[in-house]
Short mmCIF file of C-alpha atoms in Angstrom, two decimals:
data_model
loop_
_atom_site.label_atom_id
_atom_site.label_comp_id
_atom_site.label_asym_id
_atom_site.label_seq_id
_atom_site.Cartn_x
_atom_site.Cartn_y
_atom_site.Cartn_z
CA LEU W 1 0.00 0.02 0.01
CA ALA W 2 2.96 2.31 0.50
CA ASP W 3 4.07 1.90 -3.00
CA GLN W 4 2.25 4.60 -5.10
CA SER W 5 3.73 3.58 -8.46
CA MET W 6 0.51 2.24 -9.95
CA GLN W 7 -1.41 5.29 -8.78
CA GLU W 8 1.18 7.47 -10.46
CA VAL W 9 1.04 5.46 -13.66
CA ASP W 10 -2.82 5.64 -13.66
CA LYS W 11 -2.63 9.48 -13.23
CA MET W 12 -0.14 9.78 -16.03
CA ALA W 13 -2.29 7.71 -18.33
CA ARG W 14 -5.42 9.65 -17.52
CA ASP W 15 -3.59 12.95 -18.13
CA LEU W 16 -2.49 11.61 -21.49
CA MET W 17 -5.97 10.52 -22.50
CA LYS W 18 -7.40 14.01 -21.66
CA LYS W 19 -5.23 15.34 -24.54
CA GLY W 20 -6.77 13.32 -27.29
CA PHE W 21 -5.73 10.51 -29.60
CA TYR W 22 -2.55 11.69 -31.27
CA ALA W 23 0.96 10.72 -30.15
CA GLY W 24 2.04 14.29 -31.05
CA SER W 25 1.66 17.04 -33.60
CA GLY W 26 3.85 15.00 -36.06
CA TYR W 27 1.92 11.78 -35.56
CA GLN W 28 -1.81 12.54 -35.93
CA MET W 29 -2.88 8.99 -36.98
CA VAL W 30 -5.88 7.19 -35.34
CA TRP W 31 -5.27 3.46 -35.46
CA ALA W 32 -8.01 0.88 -34.82
CA ARG W 33 -5.78 -1.47 -32.74
CA ASP W 34 -4.38 1.40 -30.68
CA LEU W 35 -7.90 2.85 -30.08
CA ASN W 36 -9.00 -0.64 -28.95
CA THR W 37 -6.18 -0.66 -26.35
CA PHE W 38 -7.07 2.58 -24.61
CA ILE W 39 -10.66 3.40 -25.48
CA GLU W 40 -12.05 2.45 -22.06
CA LEU W 41 -9.87 4.96 -20.35
CA SER W 42 -10.63 7.53 -23.08
CA CYS W 43 -14.37 7.15 -22.30
CA GLU W 44 -13.63 8.19 -18.76
CA GLU W 45 -11.33 11.11 -19.61
CA TYR W 46 -12.19 12.48 -23.03
CA ASP W 47 -15.07 14.16 -24.94
CA LEU W 48 -17.47 11.16 -25.76
CA LYS W 49 -18.88 13.08 -28.76
CA ILE W 50 -15.39 13.20 -30.40
CA LEU W 51 -14.69 9.66 -29.37
CA ARG W 52 -17.90 8.55 -31.11
CA GLU W 53 -17.06 10.56 -34.26
CA ASN W 54 -13.60 8.96 -34.38
CA LEU W 55 -15.03 5.53 -34.20
CA LEU W 56 -17.56 6.32 -36.99
CA MET W 57 -14.77 7.77 -39.20
CA PHE W 58 -13.41 4.33 -39.79
CA PHE W 59 -16.48 3.25 -41.67
CA HIS W 60 -16.12 6.13 -44.20
CA PHE W 61 -13.12 4.21 -45.52
CA GLN W 62 -14.65 0.68 -45.67
CA GLN W 63 -13.73 -0.72 -48.97
CA GLU W 64 -16.06 -2.34 -51.62
CA ASN W 65 -15.16 -5.84 -50.45
CA GLY W 66 -16.06 -4.96 -46.80
CA GLU W 67 -12.50 -4.66 -45.49
CA LEU W 68 -11.60 -1.97 -43.02
CA LEU W 69 -8.46 0.06 -42.74
CA ASP W 70 -5.83 0.40 -40.08
CA GLY W 71 -6.74 4.03 -39.55
CA TYR W 72 -6.85 7.51 -40.88
CA VAL W 73 -5.19 10.91 -40.41
CA PRO W 74 -6.34 14.48 -41.09
CA ARG W 75 -5.36 15.40 -44.56
CA GLU W 76 -3.10 18.17 -43.42
CA GLY W 77 -1.29 15.73 -41.20
CA PHE W 78 -0.44 13.25 -43.94
CA ASN W 79 3.28 13.78 -44.08
CA TRP W 80 4.85 10.50 -45.03
CA GLU W 81 5.32 8.58 -48.27
CA ASP W 82 2.77 5.84 -48.83
CA PRO W 83 1.97 4.52 -52.32
CA ASN W 84 -1.25 3.05 -51.03
CA THR W 85 -3.42 5.70 -49.49
CA TYR W 86 -7.14 5.67 -49.33
CA GLU W 87 -9.66 8.48 -49.81
CA SER W 88 -13.40 8.76 -49.18
CA THR W 89 -15.91 11.06 -50.84
CA THR W 90 -17.87 11.15 -47.51
CA ALA W 91 -14.77 12.06 -45.48
CA PRO W 92 -12.74 14.37 -47.74
CA GLY W 93 -10.87 15.95 -44.88
CA HIS W 94 -9.01 12.69 -44.11
CA ILE W 95 -6.68 10.10 -45.59
CA GLY W 96 -6.89 6.35 -44.80
CA PHE W 97 -3.99 3.91 -44.66
CA LYS W 98 -3.61 0.17 -44.11
CA ASN W 99 -0.75 -2.26 -43.62
CA THR W 100 -2.16 -5.04 -45.54
CA VAL W 101 0.00 -7.81 -44.07
CA GLU W 102 -2.05 -7.79 -40.89
CA THR W 103 -5.52 -9.14 -40.36
CA ASP W 104 -6.63 -7.47 -37.16
CA GLN W 105 -8.14 -4.26 -38.36
CA GLU W 106 -11.75 -5.42 -38.52
CA THR W 107 -11.58 -7.27 -35.22
CA SER W 108 -9.82 -4.32 -33.42
CA LEU W 109 -12.58 -1.95 -34.49
CA ILE W 110 -15.36 -4.35 -33.42
CA GLN W 111 -13.72 -4.81 -30.00
CA ALA W 112 -13.26 -0.98 -29.65
CA LEU W 113 -16.94 -0.41 -30.45
CA ALA W 114 -17.97 -3.09 -27.82
CA LYS W 115 -15.81 -1.42 -25.20
CA TYR W 116 -17.27 2.02 -26.09
CA ILE W 117 -20.80 0.66 -25.83
CA SER W 118 -20.02 -1.13 -22.51
CA LYS W 119 -18.62 2.16 -20.98
CA THR W 120 -21.22 4.56 -22.45
CA LYS W 121 -24.38 2.38 -23.02
CA ASP W 122 -24.61 4.12 -26.40
CA HIS W 123 -26.19 1.23 -28.26
CA SER W 124 -27.50 3.70 -30.76
CA ILE W 125 -24.08 3.91 -32.51
CA LEU W 126 -24.91 0.50 -34.06
CA ALA W 127 -27.85 1.89 -35.82
CA GLU W 128 -26.05 5.06 -36.93
CA GLU W 129 -25.81 5.24 -40.74
CA VAL W 130 -22.58 5.88 -42.47
CA ALA W 131 -22.72 6.39 -46.23
CA GLY W 132 -26.08 4.57 -46.47
CA MET W 133 -25.42 1.65 -44.23
CA SER W 134 -25.79 1.12 -40.49
CA VAL W 135 -22.70 0.47 -38.39
CA TYR W 136 -23.99 -3.00 -37.51
CA GLN W 137 -24.51 -3.85 -41.25
CA ARG W 138 -20.96 -2.63 -41.93
CA LEU W 139 -19.57 -4.83 -39.13
CA GLU W 140 -21.41 -7.80 -40.68
CA TRP W 141 -19.80 -6.87 -44.02
CA ALA W 142 -16.34 -6.62 -42.42
CA MET W 143 -16.80 -10.14 -40.87
CA GLU W 144 -17.86 -11.45 -44.34
CA TYR W 145 -14.60 -10.08 -45.76
CA LEU W 146 -12.56 -11.96 -43.16
CA LEU W 147 -14.44 -15.23 -43.62
CA THR W 148 -14.15 -15.16 -47.36
CA GLU W 149 -10.94 -13.26 -48.47
CA ARG W 150 -8.77 -14.00 -45.36
CA TYR W 151 -9.99 -17.51 -44.63
CA SER W 152 -8.44 -20.95 -44.94
CA GLU W 153 -11.01 -23.64 -45.72
CA LYS W 154 -8.54 -26.33 -44.80
CA TYR W 155 -8.02 -25.04 -41.18
CA GLY W 156 -11.30 -23.01 -40.66
CA LEU W 157 -9.21 -20.10 -39.51
CA ILE W 158 -8.23 -16.69 -40.82
CA THR W 159 -4.94 -15.90 -42.59
CA GLY W 160 -2.49 -13.11 -43.09
CA ALA W 161 1.13 -12.57 -43.98
CA THR W 162 3.77 -13.85 -41.57
CA THR W 163 4.83 -10.83 -39.46
CA PHE W 164 7.23 -10.41 -36.57
CA ASP W 165 7.70 -6.77 -35.48
CA TRP W 166 4.81 -4.52 -34.31
CA GLY W 167 2.56 -7.29 -35.61
CA ASP W 168 2.50 -5.61 -39.07
CA VAL W 169 6.02 -5.89 -40.38
CA GLN W 170 7.29 -8.63 -42.66
CA VAL W 171 10.79 -10.23 -42.24
CA GLU W 172 11.36 -10.67 -45.95
CA GLY W 173 11.85 -6.96 -46.87
CA GLY W 174 10.10 -5.76 -49.95
CA THR W 175 7.27 -3.45 -49.14
CA VAL W 176 7.53 -4.63 -45.51
CA VAL W 177 4.03 -3.62 -44.36
CA ASP W 178 2.05 -4.58 -47.47
CA ILE W 179 1.38 -7.98 -49.12
CA ASP W 180 3.75 -8.51 -52.11
CA GLU W 181 5.45 -11.19 -54.00
CA LEU W 182 7.77 -11.94 -51.03
CA SER W 183 4.98 -12.45 -48.47
CA HIS W 184 4.61 -15.84 -46.79
CA TRP W 185 0.97 -16.53 -45.89
CA SER W 186 0.24 -18.16 -42.59
CA ILE W 187 -2.34 -18.64 -39.83
CA ASP W 188 -1.31 -17.01 -36.68
CA VAL W 189 -2.72 -17.34 -33.14
CA TYR W 190 -3.01 -13.52 -32.54
CA ASP W 191 -5.29 -12.77 -35.54
CA ASN W 192 -7.55 -15.74 -34.74
CA ALA W 193 -7.70 -14.90 -31.01
CA MET W 194 -8.76 -11.37 -31.97
CA LEU W 195 -11.47 -12.85 -34.22
CA ALA W 196 -12.68 -15.07 -31.41
CA ILE W 197 -13.18 -12.06 -29.09
CA ALA W 198 -14.79 -10.00 -31.92
CA LEU W 199 -17.35 -12.81 -32.58
CA LYS W 200 -18.49 -12.67 -29.05
CA ASP W 201 -18.84 -8.94 -29.44
CA MET W 202 -20.89 -9.35 -32.56
CA GLU W 203 -23.17 -11.76 -30.65
CA SER W 204 -23.65 -9.03 -28.02
CA PHE W 205 -24.54 -6.48 -30.77
CA ALA W 206 -27.16 -8.69 -32.40
CA THR W 207 -30.74 -8.08 -31.36
CA ASP W 208 -32.26 -10.91 -33.36
CA ILE W 209 -32.07 -14.40 -31.79
CA ASN W 210 -31.07 -15.93 -35.11
CA GLU W 211 -28.26 -13.46 -35.53
CA LYS W 212 -27.05 -14.08 -32.01
CA GLN W 213 -26.94 -17.83 -32.75
CA ARG W 214 -25.02 -17.39 -35.96
CA TRP W 215 -22.31 -15.37 -34.19
CA GLU W 216 -22.26 -17.86 -31.32
CA GLU W 217 -21.82 -20.86 -33.72
CA LEU W 218 -19.07 -19.03 -35.61
CA HIS W 219 -17.25 -18.33 -32.30
CA SER W 220 -17.55 -21.95 -31.29
CA ARG W 221 -16.18 -23.12 -34.63
CA ILE W 222 -13.18 -20.68 -34.57
CA THR W 223 -12.18 -21.40 -30.94
CA SER W 224 -12.46 -25.14 -31.66
CA ASN W 225 -10.10 -24.84 -34.66
CA ILE W 226 -7.71 -22.70 -32.67
CA LYS W 227 -7.44 -25.42 -30.06
CA LYS W 228 -7.22 -28.15 -32.75
CA TYR W 229 -4.57 -26.51 -34.95
CA LEU W 230 -2.76 -23.84 -32.88
CA TRP W 231 -2.32 -25.65 -29.51
CA ASP W 232 0.85 -27.60 -28.92
CA THR W 233 -0.19 -30.30 -26.38
CA GLU W 234 3.38 -31.58 -26.07
CA LYS W 235 4.86 -28.22 -25.11
CA ASN W 236 1.65 -26.92 -23.49
CA LYS W 237 1.64 -23.57 -25.45
CA PHE W 238 0.15 -22.02 -28.58
CA ILE W 239 1.86 -22.29 -31.94
CA PRO W 240 2.59 -18.78 -33.27
CA HIS W 241 2.18 -19.63 -36.97
CA ILE W 242 1.07 -22.29 -39.34
CA TYR W 243 2.92 -21.57 -42.57
CA LEU W 244 0.77 -21.92 -45.67
CA SER W 245 3.45 -21.12 -48.29
CA GLY W 246 6.75 -21.87 -46.61
CA SER W 247 8.43 -20.05 -43.68
CA PRO W 248 10.35 -16.85 -44.09
CA PHE W 249 12.59 -17.77 -41.18
#
Protein backbone atom coordinates (compact mmCIF):
# COMPACT_ATOMS: atom_id res chain seq x y z
CA LEU A 1 0.00 0.00 0.00
CA ALA A 2 2.96 2.30 0.57
CA ASP A 3 4.05 1.89 -3.05
CA GLN A 4 2.27 4.59 -5.06
CA SER A 5 3.73 3.55 -8.44
CA MET A 6 0.48 2.25 -9.89
CA GLN A 7 -1.43 5.34 -8.78
CA GLU A 8 1.20 7.50 -10.47
CA VAL A 9 1.01 5.46 -13.67
CA ASP A 10 -2.79 5.68 -13.62
CA LYS A 11 -2.64 9.47 -13.22
CA MET A 12 -0.16 9.83 -16.08
CA ALA A 13 -2.31 7.65 -18.32
CA ARG A 14 -5.41 9.68 -17.53
CA ASP A 15 -3.59 12.96 -18.13
CA LEU A 16 -2.46 11.62 -21.50
CA MET A 17 -5.96 10.51 -22.49
CA LYS A 18 -7.36 13.96 -21.70
CA LYS A 19 -5.22 15.38 -24.52
CA GLY A 20 -6.77 13.29 -27.30
CA PHE A 21 -5.73 10.49 -29.63
CA TYR A 22 -2.55 11.70 -31.27
CA ALA A 23 0.95 10.74 -30.16
CA GLY A 24 2.07 14.26 -31.07
CA SER A 25 1.68 17.02 -33.64
CA GLY A 26 3.84 15.04 -36.07
CA TYR A 27 1.91 11.79 -35.54
CA GLN A 28 -1.78 12.52 -35.94
CA MET A 29 -2.88 9.03 -36.97
CA VAL A 30 -5.84 7.25 -35.37
CA TRP A 31 -5.25 3.48 -35.44
CA ALA A 32 -7.96 0.87 -34.82
CA ARG A 33 -5.75 -1.45 -32.76
CA ASP A 34 -4.38 1.42 -30.67
CA LEU A 35 -7.86 2.81 -30.06
CA ASN A 36 -8.99 -0.65 -28.99
CA THR A 37 -6.21 -0.66 -26.39
CA PHE A 38 -7.05 2.59 -24.62
CA ILE A 39 -10.68 3.38 -25.49
CA GLU A 40 -12.07 2.42 -22.07
CA LEU A 41 -9.85 4.96 -20.34
CA SER A 42 -10.65 7.51 -23.06
CA CYS A 43 -14.34 7.09 -22.29
CA GLU A 44 -13.64 8.22 -18.73
CA GLU A 45 -11.36 11.13 -19.58
CA TYR A 46 -12.17 12.48 -23.04
CA ASP A 47 -15.06 14.07 -24.93
CA LEU A 48 -17.45 11.21 -25.76
CA LYS A 49 -18.85 13.08 -28.77
CA ILE A 50 -15.40 13.24 -30.37
CA LEU A 51 -14.70 9.64 -29.40
CA ARG A 52 -17.92 8.55 -31.12
CA GLU A 53 -17.03 10.54 -34.24
CA ASN A 54 -13.59 8.95 -34.34
CA LEU A 55 -15.09 5.46 -34.24
CA LEU A 56 -17.55 6.30 -37.02
CA MET A 57 -14.82 7.78 -39.21
CA PHE A 58 -13.37 4.30 -39.83
CA PHE A 59 -16.52 3.28 -41.69
CA HIS A 60 -16.17 6.09 -44.23
CA PHE A 61 -13.11 4.23 -45.50
CA GLN A 62 -14.63 0.75 -45.65
CA GLN A 63 -13.72 -0.79 -49.00
CA GLU A 64 -16.01 -2.33 -51.62
CA ASN A 65 -15.12 -5.85 -50.42
CA GLY A 66 -16.00 -4.98 -46.82
CA GLU A 67 -12.47 -4.68 -45.48
CA LEU A 68 -11.61 -1.97 -42.98
CA LEU A 69 -8.43 0.07 -42.76
CA ASP A 70 -5.81 0.40 -40.07
CA GLY A 71 -6.69 4.02 -39.55
CA TYR A 72 -6.81 7.55 -40.85
CA VAL A 73 -5.18 10.92 -40.44
CA PRO A 74 -6.35 14.51 -41.05
CA ARG A 75 -5.39 15.41 -44.60
CA GLU A 76 -3.07 18.17 -43.40
CA GLY A 77 -1.31 15.68 -41.12
CA PHE A 78 -0.47 13.26 -43.93
CA ASN A 79 3.28 13.81 -44.09
CA TRP A 80 4.86 10.48 -45.03
CA GLU A 81 5.36 8.60 -48.29
CA ASP A 82 2.77 5.88 -48.83
CA PRO A 83 1.90 4.55 -52.29
CA ASN A 84 -1.32 2.96 -51.03
CA THR A 85 -3.41 5.71 -49.50
CA TYR A 86 -7.21 5.65 -49.36
CA GLU A 87 -9.67 8.50 -49.84
CA SER A 88 -13.39 8.79 -49.17
CA THR A 89 -15.93 11.07 -50.82
CA THR A 90 -17.86 11.16 -47.53
CA ALA A 91 -14.77 12.10 -45.48
CA PRO A 92 -12.72 14.38 -47.76
CA GLY A 93 -10.82 15.90 -44.86
CA HIS A 94 -9.00 12.67 -44.04
CA ILE A 95 -6.64 10.14 -45.62
CA GLY A 96 -6.89 6.42 -44.83
CA PHE A 97 -4.05 3.90 -44.62
CA LYS A 98 -3.59 0.16 -44.16
CA ASN A 99 -0.70 -2.24 -43.58
CA THR A 100 -2.17 -5.12 -45.57
CA VAL A 101 0.08 -7.82 -44.08
CA GLU A 102 -2.04 -7.78 -40.90
CA THR A 103 -5.54 -9.20 -40.36
CA ASP A 104 -6.63 -7.48 -37.15
CA GLN A 105 -8.14 -4.22 -38.39
CA GLU A 106 -11.75 -5.40 -38.52
CA THR A 107 -11.57 -7.28 -35.23
CA SER A 108 -9.84 -4.37 -33.47
CA LEU A 109 -12.59 -1.94 -34.46
CA ILE A 110 -15.33 -4.36 -33.43
CA GLN A 111 -13.71 -4.75 -30.01
CA ALA A 112 -13.24 -0.99 -29.66
CA LEU A 113 -16.94 -0.45 -30.39
CA ALA A 114 -17.91 -3.11 -27.84
CA LYS A 115 -15.79 -1.41 -25.17
CA TYR A 116 -17.22 2.00 -26.06
CA ILE A 117 -20.79 0.67 -25.78
CA SER A 118 -20.00 -1.10 -22.51
CA LYS A 119 -18.65 2.13 -20.99
CA THR A 120 -21.23 4.57 -22.39
CA LYS A 121 -24.35 2.40 -22.95
CA ASP A 122 -24.62 4.14 -26.33
CA HIS A 123 -26.14 1.24 -28.26
CA SER A 124 -27.51 3.72 -30.81
CA ILE A 125 -24.11 3.87 -32.50
CA LEU A 126 -24.83 0.45 -34.03
CA ALA A 127 -27.85 1.90 -35.85
CA GLU A 128 -25.99 5.04 -36.95
CA GLU A 129 -25.85 5.26 -40.74
CA VAL A 130 -22.55 5.90 -42.48
CA ALA A 131 -22.77 6.37 -46.24
CA GLY A 132 -26.13 4.60 -46.45
CA MET A 133 -25.44 1.60 -44.21
CA SER A 134 -25.81 1.13 -40.47
CA VAL A 135 -22.72 0.46 -38.38
CA TYR A 136 -24.00 -3.02 -37.52
CA GLN A 137 -24.47 -3.82 -41.23
CA ARG A 138 -20.95 -2.59 -41.90
CA LEU A 139 -19.59 -4.82 -39.15
CA GLU A 140 -21.38 -7.80 -40.70
CA TRP A 141 -19.82 -6.85 -44.02
CA ALA A 142 -16.36 -6.64 -42.43
CA MET A 143 -16.80 -10.10 -40.92
CA GLU A 144 -17.87 -11.43 -44.31
CA TYR A 145 -14.63 -10.09 -45.76
CA LEU A 146 -12.56 -11.94 -43.16
CA LEU A 147 -14.45 -15.20 -43.63
CA THR A 148 -14.14 -15.14 -47.42
CA GLU A 149 -11.00 -13.27 -48.48
CA ARG A 150 -8.80 -13.98 -45.44
CA TYR A 151 -9.97 -17.51 -44.64
CA SER A 152 -8.44 -20.98 -44.93
CA GLU A 153 -11.03 -23.63 -45.73
CA LYS A 154 -8.54 -26.33 -44.76
CA TYR A 155 -8.06 -25.05 -41.20
CA GLY A 156 -11.24 -23.04 -40.69
CA LEU A 157 -9.20 -20.07 -39.48
CA ILE A 158 -8.26 -16.66 -40.87
CA THR A 159 -4.97 -15.92 -42.60
CA GLY A 160 -2.46 -13.12 -43.05
CA ALA A 161 1.14 -12.54 -44.01
CA THR A 162 3.80 -13.82 -41.60
CA THR A 163 4.86 -10.85 -39.47
CA PHE A 164 7.22 -10.39 -36.57
CA ASP A 165 7.68 -6.76 -35.49
CA TRP A 166 4.80 -4.58 -34.25
CA GLY A 167 2.54 -7.30 -35.63
CA ASP A 168 2.49 -5.67 -39.06
CA VAL A 169 6.06 -5.87 -40.39
CA GLN A 170 7.34 -8.66 -42.65
CA VAL A 171 10.76 -10.23 -42.23
CA GLU A 172 11.34 -10.69 -45.98
CA GLY A 173 11.85 -7.02 -46.84
CA GLY A 174 10.13 -5.74 -49.96
CA THR A 175 7.24 -3.44 -49.15
CA VAL A 176 7.55 -4.60 -45.50
CA VAL A 177 4.02 -3.67 -44.35
CA ASP A 178 2.08 -4.60 -47.49
CA ILE A 179 1.36 -7.93 -49.16
CA ASP A 180 3.74 -8.47 -52.09
CA GLU A 181 5.48 -11.25 -54.01
CA LEU A 182 7.81 -11.90 -51.05
CA SER A 183 5.01 -12.45 -48.50
CA HIS A 184 4.62 -15.83 -46.81
CA TRP A 185 0.98 -16.52 -45.94
CA SER A 186 0.24 -18.09 -42.60
CA ILE A 187 -2.35 -18.65 -39.89
CA ASP A 188 -1.34 -17.01 -36.64
CA VAL A 189 -2.75 -17.32 -33.16
CA TYR A 190 -3.02 -13.55 -32.58
CA ASP A 191 -5.32 -12.80 -35.53
CA ASN A 192 -7.56 -15.75 -34.71
CA ALA A 193 -7.71 -14.91 -31.00
CA MET A 194 -8.77 -11.39 -31.98
CA LEU A 195 -11.44 -12.89 -34.23
CA ALA A 196 -12.76 -15.08 -31.41
CA ILE A 197 -13.15 -12.03 -29.15
CA ALA A 198 -14.80 -10.01 -31.93
CA LEU A 199 -17.32 -12.78 -32.62
CA LYS A 200 -18.47 -12.67 -29.00
CA ASP A 201 -18.84 -8.91 -29.39
CA MET A 202 -20.91 -9.37 -32.55
CA GLU A 203 -23.14 -11.75 -30.62
CA SER A 204 -23.67 -9.04 -28.00
CA PHE A 205 -24.49 -6.47 -30.71
CA ALA A 206 -27.16 -8.62 -32.38
CA THR A 207 -30.78 -8.06 -31.36
CA ASP A 208 -32.25 -10.91 -33.42
CA ILE A 209 -32.07 -14.37 -31.83
CA ASN A 210 -31.04 -16.00 -35.12
CA GLU A 211 -28.26 -13.45 -35.55
CA LYS A 212 -27.02 -14.13 -32.02
CA GLN A 213 -27.01 -17.85 -32.72
CA ARG A 214 -25.07 -17.33 -35.96
CA TRP A 215 -22.30 -15.41 -34.19
CA GLU A 216 -22.23 -17.89 -31.32
CA GLU A 217 -21.83 -20.82 -33.71
CA LEU A 218 -19.05 -19.04 -35.59
CA HIS A 219 -17.29 -18.30 -32.30
CA SER A 220 -17.55 -21.94 -31.26
CA ARG A 221 -16.15 -23.10 -34.60
CA ILE A 222 -13.22 -20.67 -34.56
CA THR A 223 -12.22 -21.42 -30.94
CA SER A 224 -12.47 -25.15 -31.62
CA ASN A 225 -10.15 -24.83 -34.62
CA ILE A 226 -7.73 -22.65 -32.66
CA LYS A 227 -7.44 -25.41 -30.06
CA LYS A 228 -7.23 -28.10 -32.74
CA TYR A 229 -4.54 -26.55 -34.93
CA LEU A 230 -2.73 -23.90 -32.88
CA TRP A 231 -2.32 -25.60 -29.50
CA ASP A 232 0.88 -27.59 -28.92
CA THR A 233 -0.17 -30.27 -26.41
CA GLU A 234 3.38 -31.56 -26.03
CA LYS A 235 4.88 -28.18 -25.11
CA ASN A 236 1.67 -26.88 -23.52
CA LYS A 237 1.67 -23.61 -25.46
CA PHE A 238 0.19 -21.98 -28.54
CA ILE A 239 1.89 -22.31 -31.92
CA PRO A 240 2.60 -18.79 -33.27
CA HIS A 241 2.17 -19.64 -36.97
CA ILE A 242 1.06 -22.34 -39.36
CA TYR A 243 2.92 -21.57 -42.60
CA LEU A 244 0.78 -21.93 -45.71
CA SER A 245 3.43 -21.10 -48.30
CA GLY A 246 6.74 -21.84 -46.59
CA SER A 247 8.45 -20.09 -43.69
CA PRO A 248 10.37 -16.82 -44.07
CA PHE A 249 12.58 -17.72 -41.11
